[in-house]
Short mmCIF file of C-alpha atoms in Angstrom, two decimals:
data_model
loop_
_atom_site.label_atom_id
_atom_site.label_comp_id
_atom_site.label_asym_id
_atom_site.label_seq_id
_atom_site.Cartn_x
_atom_site.Cartn_y
_atom_site.Cartn_z
CA GLU A 3 -10.66 -5.31 -14.52
CA ASP A 4 -9.59 -1.79 -12.81
CA GLN A 5 -6.23 -1.11 -13.84
CA VAL A 6 -3.31 1.65 -11.76
CA THR A 7 -0.76 2.37 -14.74
CA GLN A 8 2.53 4.15 -13.05
CA SER A 9 5.06 5.36 -15.26
CA PRO A 10 7.60 5.27 -16.53
CA GLU A 11 9.09 1.45 -14.79
CA ALA A 12 12.80 3.70 -12.71
CA LEU A 13 13.81 7.58 -13.17
CA ARG A 14 17.81 8.51 -12.65
CA LEU A 15 17.62 12.10 -11.56
CA GLN A 16 20.76 15.03 -11.56
CA GLU A 17 20.05 16.28 -8.23
CA GLY A 18 18.29 18.90 -8.84
CA GLU A 19 16.17 18.17 -12.15
CA SER A 20 12.85 18.45 -11.77
CA SER A 21 10.69 15.97 -13.18
CA SER A 22 7.26 14.46 -13.27
CA LEU A 23 5.53 10.24 -12.23
CA ASN A 24 2.52 9.00 -14.15
CA CYS A 25 -0.08 7.10 -12.95
CA SER A 26 -3.16 6.52 -15.46
CA TYR A 27 -5.91 4.33 -14.43
CA THR A 28 -9.50 3.15 -15.28
CA VAL A 29 -11.50 6.34 -15.17
CA SER A 30 -14.68 6.01 -14.14
CA GLY A 31 -15.70 4.94 -10.15
CA LEU A 32 -13.37 6.24 -9.20
CA ARG A 33 -14.03 7.55 -5.23
CA GLY A 34 -9.43 8.31 -3.76
CA LEU A 35 -6.12 8.57 -5.41
CA PHE A 36 -3.08 8.29 -2.91
CA TRP A 37 0.57 8.35 -3.78
CA TYR A 38 2.70 7.09 -1.30
CA ARG A 39 7.13 6.60 -1.26
CA GLN A 40 8.41 3.36 0.10
CA ASP A 41 11.86 2.43 1.07
CA PRO A 42 12.78 -1.27 0.31
CA GLY A 43 12.23 -3.38 2.41
CA LYS A 44 9.74 -0.63 4.69
CA GLY A 45 6.09 -0.70 4.71
CA PRO A 46 4.89 2.44 1.95
CA GLU A 47 4.60 5.58 3.68
CA PHE A 48 0.87 7.84 3.17
CA LEU A 49 1.81 10.97 0.86
CA PHE A 50 -1.14 12.37 -0.92
CA THR A 51 -4.74 11.48 -1.21
CA LEU A 52 -6.48 13.41 -4.48
CA TYR A 53 -10.58 13.48 -4.14
CA SER A 54 -12.07 15.09 -7.36
CA ALA A 55 -10.21 15.88 -10.98
CA GLY A 56 -8.11 19.53 -10.58
CA GLU A 57 -7.20 19.45 -6.94
CA GLU A 58 -3.34 19.51 -6.38
CA LYS A 59 -1.41 18.53 -2.85
CA GLU A 60 2.18 20.35 -1.82
CA LYS A 61 4.82 18.81 0.63
CA GLU A 62 8.08 19.87 1.35
CA ARG A 63 9.51 19.37 -2.64
CA LEU A 64 6.34 17.11 -4.13
CA LYS A 65 3.38 18.38 -5.72
CA ALA A 66 0.59 16.11 -6.67
CA THR A 67 -2.46 16.70 -9.09
CA LEU A 68 -5.14 15.04 -10.54
CA THR A 69 -6.93 14.65 -14.17
CA LYS A 70 -10.16 13.13 -15.18
CA LYS A 71 -7.83 10.06 -15.94
CA GLU A 72 -4.22 10.13 -14.35
CA SER A 73 -2.29 11.30 -11.71
CA PHE A 74 0.83 13.07 -12.00
CA LEU A 75 3.31 13.20 -8.50
CA HIS A 76 5.84 16.29 -9.30
CA ILE A 77 9.20 16.49 -8.36
CA THR A 78 11.26 20.04 -7.69
CA ALA A 79 14.97 20.36 -6.84
CA PRO A 80 15.25 16.30 -6.03
CA LYS A 81 17.64 15.28 -3.58
CA PRO A 82 19.33 11.86 -2.63
CA GLU A 83 16.74 10.90 -0.54
CA ASP A 84 14.18 11.75 -2.14
CA SER A 85 15.55 8.30 -3.63
CA ALA A 86 13.07 5.59 -3.32
CA THR A 87 10.24 4.06 -4.88
CA TYR A 88 6.36 5.79 -5.67
CA LEU A 89 3.22 3.56 -5.46
CA CYS A 90 -0.13 4.64 -6.13
CA ALA A 91 -3.44 3.66 -4.76
CA VAL A 92 -6.93 4.16 -6.16
CA LEU A 93 -10.36 3.25 -4.72
CA TYR A 94 -12.83 1.91 -6.50
CA THR A 95 -16.43 2.62 -5.46
CA GLY A 96 -18.08 -0.39 -4.67
CA ALA A 97 -14.28 -1.03 -3.36
CA ASN A 98 -15.24 -1.57 0.80
CA SER A 99 -11.49 0.73 1.49
CA LYS A 100 -9.22 -2.55 -1.05
CA LEU A 101 -7.01 -0.40 -2.88
CA THR A 102 -5.32 -1.59 -6.79
CA PHE A 103 -1.79 -0.36 -6.62
CA GLY A 104 0.50 0.04 -9.71
CA LYS A 105 3.44 -1.67 -9.73
CA GLY A 106 5.10 1.59 -8.60
CA ILE A 107 8.12 4.04 -9.70
CA THR A 108 11.80 3.43 -8.49
CA LEU A 109 13.08 6.76 -8.32
CA SER A 110 16.50 7.94 -8.37
CA VAL A 111 18.45 11.34 -6.98
CA ARG A 112 22.43 11.40 -8.44
CA PRO A 113 24.48 13.67 -6.04
CA GLU B 7 0.48 8.06 18.15
CA THR B 8 1.15 5.14 17.89
CA GLY B 9 2.50 4.07 14.78
CA VAL B 10 1.20 0.29 12.24
CA THR B 11 3.42 -1.83 14.24
CA GLN B 12 4.21 -5.76 12.55
CA SER B 13 5.24 -8.71 14.39
CA PRO B 14 7.27 -10.83 12.94
CA THR B 15 9.94 -8.11 10.88
CA HIS B 16 11.47 -11.53 9.05
CA LEU B 17 9.92 -15.85 9.54
CA ILE B 18 11.29 -18.09 7.28
CA LYS B 19 9.07 -21.71 6.78
CA THR B 20 8.95 -24.23 5.00
CA ARG B 21 5.73 -25.67 2.10
CA GLY B 22 3.03 -27.32 3.71
CA GLN B 23 3.20 -25.19 7.13
CA GLN B 24 1.27 -22.90 8.44
CA VAL B 25 2.37 -19.19 9.24
CA THR B 26 0.29 -16.15 11.58
CA LEU B 27 1.90 -12.27 11.01
CA ARG B 28 -0.07 -10.68 13.19
CA CYS B 29 -0.62 -6.57 13.26
CA SER B 30 -1.64 -3.77 15.84
CA SER B 31 -3.38 -0.99 14.33
CA GLN B 32 -2.26 2.64 14.41
CA SER B 33 -4.09 4.52 17.58
CA GLY B 34 -7.45 5.58 16.82
CA HIS B 35 -8.22 3.32 14.18
CA ASN B 36 -11.30 0.58 13.47
CA THR B 37 -10.55 -1.02 10.63
CA VAL B 38 -7.48 -3.41 9.43
CA SER B 39 -6.15 -4.19 5.65
CA TRP B 40 -3.43 -7.33 4.72
CA TYR B 41 -2.10 -6.96 1.57
CA GLN B 42 0.91 -9.33 -0.17
CA GLN B 43 3.86 -7.70 -2.72
CA ALA B 44 6.00 -9.50 -4.12
CA LEU B 45 9.43 -8.49 -5.39
CA GLY B 46 8.87 -5.17 -7.38
CA GLN B 47 5.57 -5.42 -7.67
CA GLY B 48 3.07 -3.38 -5.84
CA PRO B 49 0.99 -4.28 -2.87
CA GLN B 50 -1.98 -7.04 -3.58
CA PHE B 51 -5.24 -6.37 -1.49
CA ILE B 52 -6.03 -10.10 0.65
CA PHE B 53 -8.64 -8.82 2.76
CA GLN B 54 -10.22 -6.50 5.06
CA TYR B 55 -11.32 -6.69 9.18
CA TYR B 56 -13.60 -3.85 10.10
CA ARG B 57 -15.57 -4.63 13.17
CA GLU B 58 -13.86 -7.82 13.64
CA GLU B 59 -15.47 -9.03 10.21
CA GLU B 60 -14.00 -9.90 7.56
CA ASN B 61 -14.97 -6.72 4.94
CA GLY B 62 -13.91 -7.19 1.27
CA ARG B 63 -11.03 -9.77 0.07
CA GLY B 64 -9.54 -9.77 -3.44
CA ASN B 65 -8.66 -12.45 -5.31
CA PHE B 66 -6.99 -14.49 -2.86
CA PRO B 67 -7.26 -18.31 -2.08
CA PRO B 68 -9.39 -19.55 1.54
CA ARG B 69 -5.64 -20.73 3.07
CA PHE B 70 -5.54 -16.72 2.99
CA SER B 71 -7.71 -15.52 6.41
CA GLY B 72 -7.49 -13.45 9.20
CA LEU B 73 -9.25 -12.31 12.98
CA GLN B 74 -9.64 -8.86 13.74
CA PHE B 75 -9.60 -9.06 18.06
CA PRO B 76 -11.92 -5.98 19.73
CA ASN B 77 -8.77 -3.80 20.96
CA TYR B 78 -8.83 -3.62 16.92
CA SER B 79 -4.79 -5.80 16.35
CA SER B 80 -5.67 -7.66 14.08
CA GLU B 81 -3.94 -11.74 12.88
CA LEU B 82 -3.32 -13.08 8.68
CA ASN B 83 -3.20 -16.48 8.50
CA VAL B 84 -1.77 -18.76 5.75
CA ASN B 85 -2.40 -22.59 5.59
CA ALA B 86 -0.33 -25.47 3.27
CA LEU B 87 2.16 -22.22 2.76
CA GLU B 88 3.17 -22.99 -0.89
CA LEU B 89 7.34 -21.02 -2.58
CA ASP B 90 4.56 -17.96 -4.23
CA ASP B 91 3.38 -17.63 -0.89
CA SER B 92 7.14 -15.86 -0.37
CA ALA B 93 6.34 -12.33 -0.05
CA LEU B 94 6.29 -9.41 2.07
CA TYR B 95 3.69 -8.74 4.15
CA LEU B 96 2.09 -5.23 4.62
CA CYS B 97 -0.95 -4.58 7.40
CA ALA B 98 -2.47 -1.40 7.58
CA SER B 99 -4.84 0.59 9.64
CA SER B 100 -7.51 3.10 8.13
CA TYR B 101 -10.56 4.31 10.46
CA SER B 102 -13.72 4.01 8.10
CA GLY B 103 -15.72 7.21 7.72
CA ARG B 104 -13.16 9.02 7.34
CA GLY B 105 -10.99 10.22 4.07
CA HIS B 106 -9.66 6.00 3.72
CA GLU B 107 -6.88 7.07 3.69
CA GLN B 108 -4.19 3.27 4.88
CA TYR B 109 -1.35 3.96 6.67
CA PHE B 110 0.75 0.59 6.80
CA GLY B 111 2.85 -1.48 9.17
CA PRO B 112 6.64 -1.86 8.18
CA GLY B 113 5.59 -5.38 6.89
CA THR B 114 6.78 -8.63 7.58
CA ARG B 115 9.07 -10.62 5.15
CA LEU B 116 7.96 -14.26 4.91
CA THR B 117 10.22 -17.02 2.85
CA VAL B 118 9.30 -20.14 2.11
CA THR B 119 11.71 -22.67 1.55
#
């Protein structure tokens, strides 16, 4: 069964303290990997799509990277407003457009 | 550009009842997917609709059913509600053939008592 595993489950950072969130996935048949941000009680907000190993995308303080077996979401000098749950989802070959999600990483940034 | 909207925002139902949730897709999108998100978990795929036909289904029983209308809006119907159906139900729209990026609505919080 296709699986997506995110780590750590929760991360507490001081404002300005950079870190990385990890997403590992079943290797075969990757069509795309997606990062979302979700605030409590709201729907996920699309951040990035990555399609092939070596690809990188950036948006403000966030940078997503992809290797053949995992993806990282790097957060540089985070601010309290970056506090949220970050979800990773994978689209596999033959799965139509079904996204397989990880459980998410809850990030808290203290001022 | 209008985003994905869902109604109602919250809903409380009794075990055994039936419920209908509604979703309007983002303008320009022709595909709608439905997900169930339990507290503390990632969203789980229920099914997807494309051109008014079911285009893939996750591991959910037949009492979960759906429709897509010609304007690409969609409904999720759940019969014989169970306590475990309590969750946030998310609708996502996308354009088939363009990157598979799915854009989510705010969700409907369903509580079954």
